[in-house]
Tab-separated table of C-alpha atoms in Angstrom:
chain	number	residue	atom	x	y	z
A	1	MET	CA	-25.257	-53.421	-54.697
A	2	THR	CA	-21.900	-52.154	-53.310
A	3	ASP	CA	-19.878	-49.376	-55.001
A	4	ASP	CA	-16.714	-51.564	-55.799
A	5	ALA	CA	-18.984	-54.790	-57.161
A	6	ASP	CA	-17.825	-56.341	-60.675
A	7	ILE	CA	-20.687	-56.542	-63.601
A	8	ASP	CA	-20.324	-57.864	-66.807
A	9	ILE	CA	-21.113	-55.999	-69.660
A	10	VAL	CA	-22.562	-58.097	-72.891
A	11	GLU	CA	-22.464	-56.375	-75.896
A	12	THR	CA	-24.761	-57.971	-78.118
A	13	ALA	CA	-23.584	-58.857	-81.815
A	14	PRO	CA	-25.794	-58.183	-84.436
A	15	ALA	CA	-28.079	-61.153	-85.710
A	16	GLY	CA	-26.089	-63.606	-87.470
A	17	ASP	CA	-23.173	-63.662	-85.581
A	18	ALA	CA	-22.400	-66.360	-83.657
A	19	GLU	CA	-19.729	-65.057	-81.091
A	20	ARG	CA	-20.384	-62.514	-78.768
A	21	ASP	CA	-17.802	-60.088	-77.279
A	22	VAL	CA	-17.881	-59.739	-73.077
A	23	ILE	CA	-16.092	-56.621	-71.215
A	24	SER	CA	-15.280	-56.787	-67.817
A	25	GLY	CA	-15.398	-53.752	-65.725
A	26	ARG	CA	-16.511	-51.551	-62.557
A	27	ALA	CA	-19.515	-49.663	-62.186
A	28	PRO	CA	-18.570	-45.756	-61.533
A	29	ARG	CA	-18.437	-44.208	-58.080
A	30	PRO	CA	-21.126	-41.612	-57.610
A	31	PRO	CA	-19.681	-37.744	-57.434
A	32	VAL	CA	-18.566	-37.176	-53.663
A	33	ARG	CA	-20.928	-34.193	-52.032
A	34	TRP	CA	-19.598	-31.865	-49.124
A	35	PRO	CA	-21.838	-31.634	-46.571
A	36	MET	CA	-21.400	-27.741	-46.633
A	37	ARG	CA	-19.764	-25.527	-49.759
A	38	PRO	CA	-16.453	-24.981	-50.079
A	39	SER	CA	-16.328	-21.493	-49.504
A	40	TRP	CA	-18.133	-21.748	-46.060
A	41	LEU	CA	-15.604	-24.339	-44.994
A	42	ALA	CA	-12.680	-22.408	-45.756
A	43	GLY	CA	-14.453	-19.414	-43.712
A	44	LEU	CA	-14.559	-21.519	-40.585
A	45	VAL	CA	-10.859	-22.322	-41.042
A	46	VAL	CA	-9.795	-18.691	-40.860
A	47	ILE	CA	-12.056	-17.998	-38.118
A	48	ALA	CA	-10.607	-20.812	-36.384
A	49	LEU	CA	-6.838	-19.425	-36.896
A	50	LEU	CA	-8.147	-15.931	-35.720
A	51	ALA	CA	-9.408	-17.076	-32.856
A	52	GLY	CA	-6.297	-19.291	-32.041
A	53	ILE	CA	-4.162	-15.944	-32.792
A	54	GLY	CA	-6.062	-14.190	-30.198
A	55	ILE	CA	-6.146	-16.327	-27.356
A	56	GLY	CA	-2.138	-17.012	-27.594
A	57	TYR	CA	-1.987	-13.223	-27.776
A	58	LEU	CA	-3.790	-12.705	-24.357
A	59	ILE	CA	-1.844	-16.129	-22.872
A	60	GLY	CA	1.655	-14.317	-23.826
A	61	ARG	CA	0.460	-10.443	-23.263
A	62	PRO	CA	2.733	-9.251	-20.181
A	63	HIS	CA	1.029	-7.727	-17.592
A	64	HIS	CA	2.623	-4.435	-17.270
A	65	HIS	CA	-0.474	-2.652	-18.536
A	66	ALA	CA	-2.243	-3.360	-15.187
A	67	ALA	CA	-2.875	-0.601	-13.174
A	68	ALA	CA	-0.810	0.087	-10.169
A	69	PRO	CA	-1.710	0.309	-6.600
A	70	ALA	CA	-2.137	3.575	-5.508
A	71	PRO	CA	0.617	4.917	-3.149
A	72	THR	CA	0.470	4.926	0.640
A	73	PRO	CA	1.196	7.621	2.615
A	74	THR	CA	4.002	7.459	4.885
A	75	THR	CA	5.487	9.162	7.899
A	76	VAL	CA	8.920	9.714	7.874
A	77	THR	CA	10.683	9.341	11.437
A	78	LEU	CA	13.855	11.636	11.344
A	79	SER	CA	16.840	10.553	13.513
A	80	ARG	CA	18.960	12.843	15.363
A	81	GLU	CA	21.142	13.160	12.318
A	82	ALA	CA	18.222	14.607	10.541
A	83	GLY	CA	17.467	17.430	12.727
A	84	LEU	CA	16.115	17.179	16.297
A	85	SER	CA	17.776	16.156	19.296
A	86	LEU	CA	16.779	16.347	23.039
A	87	GLY	CA	18.086	19.270	25.805
A	88	GLU	CA	17.138	20.034	29.110
A	89	THR	CA	13.886	19.075	30.631
A	90	CYS	CA	11.904	21.050	33.086
A	91	TYR	CA	8.641	20.481	34.969
A	92	GLY	CA	6.442	22.376	37.532
A	93	VAL	CA	2.776	22.635	38.648
A	94	ASP	CA	-0.288	24.727	37.376
A	95	ALA	CA	-0.522	27.558	39.815
A	96	SER	CA	-4.220	27.813	38.853
A	97	SER	CA	-5.216	24.682	39.827
A	98	GLY	CA	-2.126	23.175	42.068
A	99	ARG	CA	-2.844	19.667	40.557
A	100	VAL	CA	-1.654	19.867	36.734
A	101	LEU	CA	1.381	18.725	36.183
A	102	MET	CA	3.697	20.490	33.772
A	103	VAL	CA	6.519	18.797	32.010
A	104	GLY	CA	8.876	19.820	29.411
A	105	VAL	CA	11.853	19.234	26.943
A	106	ASN	CA	13.821	21.807	24.971
A	107	LEU	CA	14.001	20.621	21.301
A	108	VAL	CA	17.479	21.304	19.534
A	109	ASN	CA	17.658	21.497	15.768
A	110	ASP	CA	21.045	20.004	14.552
A	111	GLY	CA	19.882	19.744	11.193
A	112	ALA	CA	21.001	22.314	7.974
A	113	ARG	CA	17.149	22.707	7.453
A	114	PRO	CA	14.688	24.669	9.506
A	115	VAL	CA	12.253	22.843	11.169
A	116	VAL	CA	8.354	23.935	11.528
A	117	LEU	CA	6.633	22.060	14.634
A	118	THR	CA	3.156	21.184	13.591
A	119	GLY	CA	1.910	19.428	17.090
A	120	VAL	CA	3.258	17.714	20.455
A	121	GLN	CA	0.906	14.932	21.781
A	122	GLY	CA	2.048	13.028	25.058
A	123	VAL	CA	2.342	9.152	25.263
A	124	PHE	CA	1.771	7.388	28.605
A	125	PRO	CA	2.932	3.914	28.141
A	126	LEU	CA	1.744	2.928	31.839
A	127	GLY	CA	-0.957	4.904	31.915
A	128	GLY	CA	-2.177	7.283	34.918
A	129	LEU	CA	-2.200	10.574	33.192
A	130	ARG	CA	-4.025	12.437	30.755
A	131	GLN	CA	-3.134	15.426	28.531
A	132	VAL	CA	-5.111	18.473	28.993
A	133	GLY	CA	-2.750	20.625	27.139
A	134	SER	CA	0.308	21.312	25.266
A	135	GLN	CA	2.321	24.593	25.108
A	136	ASP	CA	5.267	26.316	23.343
A	137	GLY	CA	7.519	27.329	26.017
A	138	GLU	CA	8.798	26.139	29.757
A	139	CYS	CA	7.097	24.500	32.296
A	140	ASP	CA	5.513	28.182	33.563
A	141	ASN	CA	2.475	29.876	33.642
A	142	ASN	CA	3.483	32.048	30.709
A	143	ALA	CA	3.967	29.467	28.207
A	144	THR	CA	1.540	29.946	25.336
A	145	ALA	CA	-0.826	27.136	23.673
A	146	VAL	CA	0.447	27.455	20.084
A	147	VAL	CA	2.538	25.076	19.122
A	148	ASN	CA	1.546	24.266	15.706
A	149	GLY	CA	3.611	26.417	13.223
A	150	ARG	CA	6.641	26.877	15.761
A	151	ARG	CA	9.753	27.126	13.576
A	152	ILE	CA	13.547	26.062	14.947
A	153	ASP	CA	16.100	27.374	12.520
A	154	PRO	CA	19.043	25.189	12.716
A	155	SER	CA	21.318	25.229	15.772
A	156	ALA	CA	18.229	26.868	17.535
A	157	THR	CA	16.119	25.312	20.424
A	158	ALA	CA	12.679	25.502	21.148
A	159	TRP	CA	10.645	24.535	24.554
A	160	VAL	CA	7.388	22.699	24.222
A	161	SER	CA	6.051	21.329	27.603
A	162	LEU	CA	2.618	19.512	28.090
A	163	SER	CA	-0.147	20.018	31.020
A	164	LEU	CA	-1.147	16.842	32.490
A	165	ALA	CA	-3.993	15.613	34.500
A	166	VAL	CA	-2.644	13.277	37.243
A	167	GLN	CA	-5.214	10.354	37.742
A	168	VAL	CA	-3.157	8.835	40.357
A	169	ARG	CA	-2.202	9.556	43.870
A	170	CYS	CA	1.594	9.937	42.973
A	171	PRO	CA	2.921	9.970	39.307
A	172	GLY	CA	6.254	9.011	40.459
A	173	PRO	CA	6.763	5.667	38.672
A	174	LEU	CA	5.047	6.768	35.344
A	175	PRO	CA	7.073	7.330	32.456
A	176	VAL	CA	6.013	10.251	29.920
A	177	GLN	CA	6.895	10.139	26.068
A	178	PHE	CA	6.479	13.164	23.815
A	179	ARG	CA	5.202	12.513	20.248
A	180	VAL	CA	6.903	15.548	18.101
A	181	ASP	CA	5.245	16.328	14.950
A	182	TYR	CA	7.095	18.563	11.882
A	183	ALA	CA	8.080	18.969	8.769
A	184	VAL	CA	11.320	19.690	7.356
A	185	ASP	CA	11.161	21.273	3.620
A	186	GLY	CA	7.371	20.582	3.319
A	187	VAL	CA	7.682	16.932	4.484
A	188	PRO	CA	6.108	15.351	7.232
A	189	ALA	CA	7.980	13.779	9.814
A	190	THR	CA	7.300	12.463	13.623
A	191	GLN	CA	9.452	11.545	16.431
A	192	LEU	CA	8.946	9.739	19.742
A	193	VAL	CA	11.340	11.066	22.589
A	194	SER	CA	11.401	9.834	25.797
A	195	PRO	CA	12.693	12.546	27.999
A	196	PHE	CA	11.100	11.333	31.350
A	197	PRO	CA	11.439	7.362	31.751
A	198	ASP	CA	9.504	8.026	35.162
A	199	LEU	CA	8.550	10.712	37.151
A	200	GLY	CA	9.936	9.910	40.238
A	201	GLN	CA	12.102	13.280	40.424
A	202	VAL	CA	9.423	15.524	39.454
A	203	PRO	CA	8.063	16.990	42.586
A	204	TYR	CA	4.037	16.560	43.036
A	205	PRO	CA	1.973	18.133	45.910
A	206	GLY	CA	1.737	15.336	48.867
A	207	CYS	CA	4.453	12.962	47.130
A	208	PRO	CA	7.757	11.943	47.875
A	209	THR	CA	10.725	12.257	45.168
A	210	HIS	CA	13.605	10.261	44.824
């Protein structure tokens, strides 16, 4: 029998009554039963709300709290206006070997701050040469081998030179560049200069000059 089925309730009159009253109505529905306690259901609703708030916070959270990448050290290349410029050049042959070529350049500090040299390295775009030393001084046999720490005050000059092993018969067409490392107020810098676009005018034993 379904819940909504109509039933007739018959009220029996006392004995001797010739009539009986019939009352129509519905059977009472059984009480609704929750599958879980109302307190448990309320707790689940609260937990779902809190989870939604947390997810929304993570999605909308700005990323400025992320760790910044470590700075990459850079080497500053200073231009002529910042300090160094090129002066005269020199060349010669080491007397002890007769084959080691010496080339040099006079560096001029045109800036307002002292420059401290930290190293000089030869760069050879076409090869044919190999550096065997660097000197604080001109292209002669009296130059010292200490370049690191050489101070050049404003308006002052300093000679630096390289000793080169020649690996070809004649070095005439080969260029020589100087990579000068130095510091200004403790800030490291490097400058690439090209005082010798080629060695055609540099005398070398057994080779012509032009």
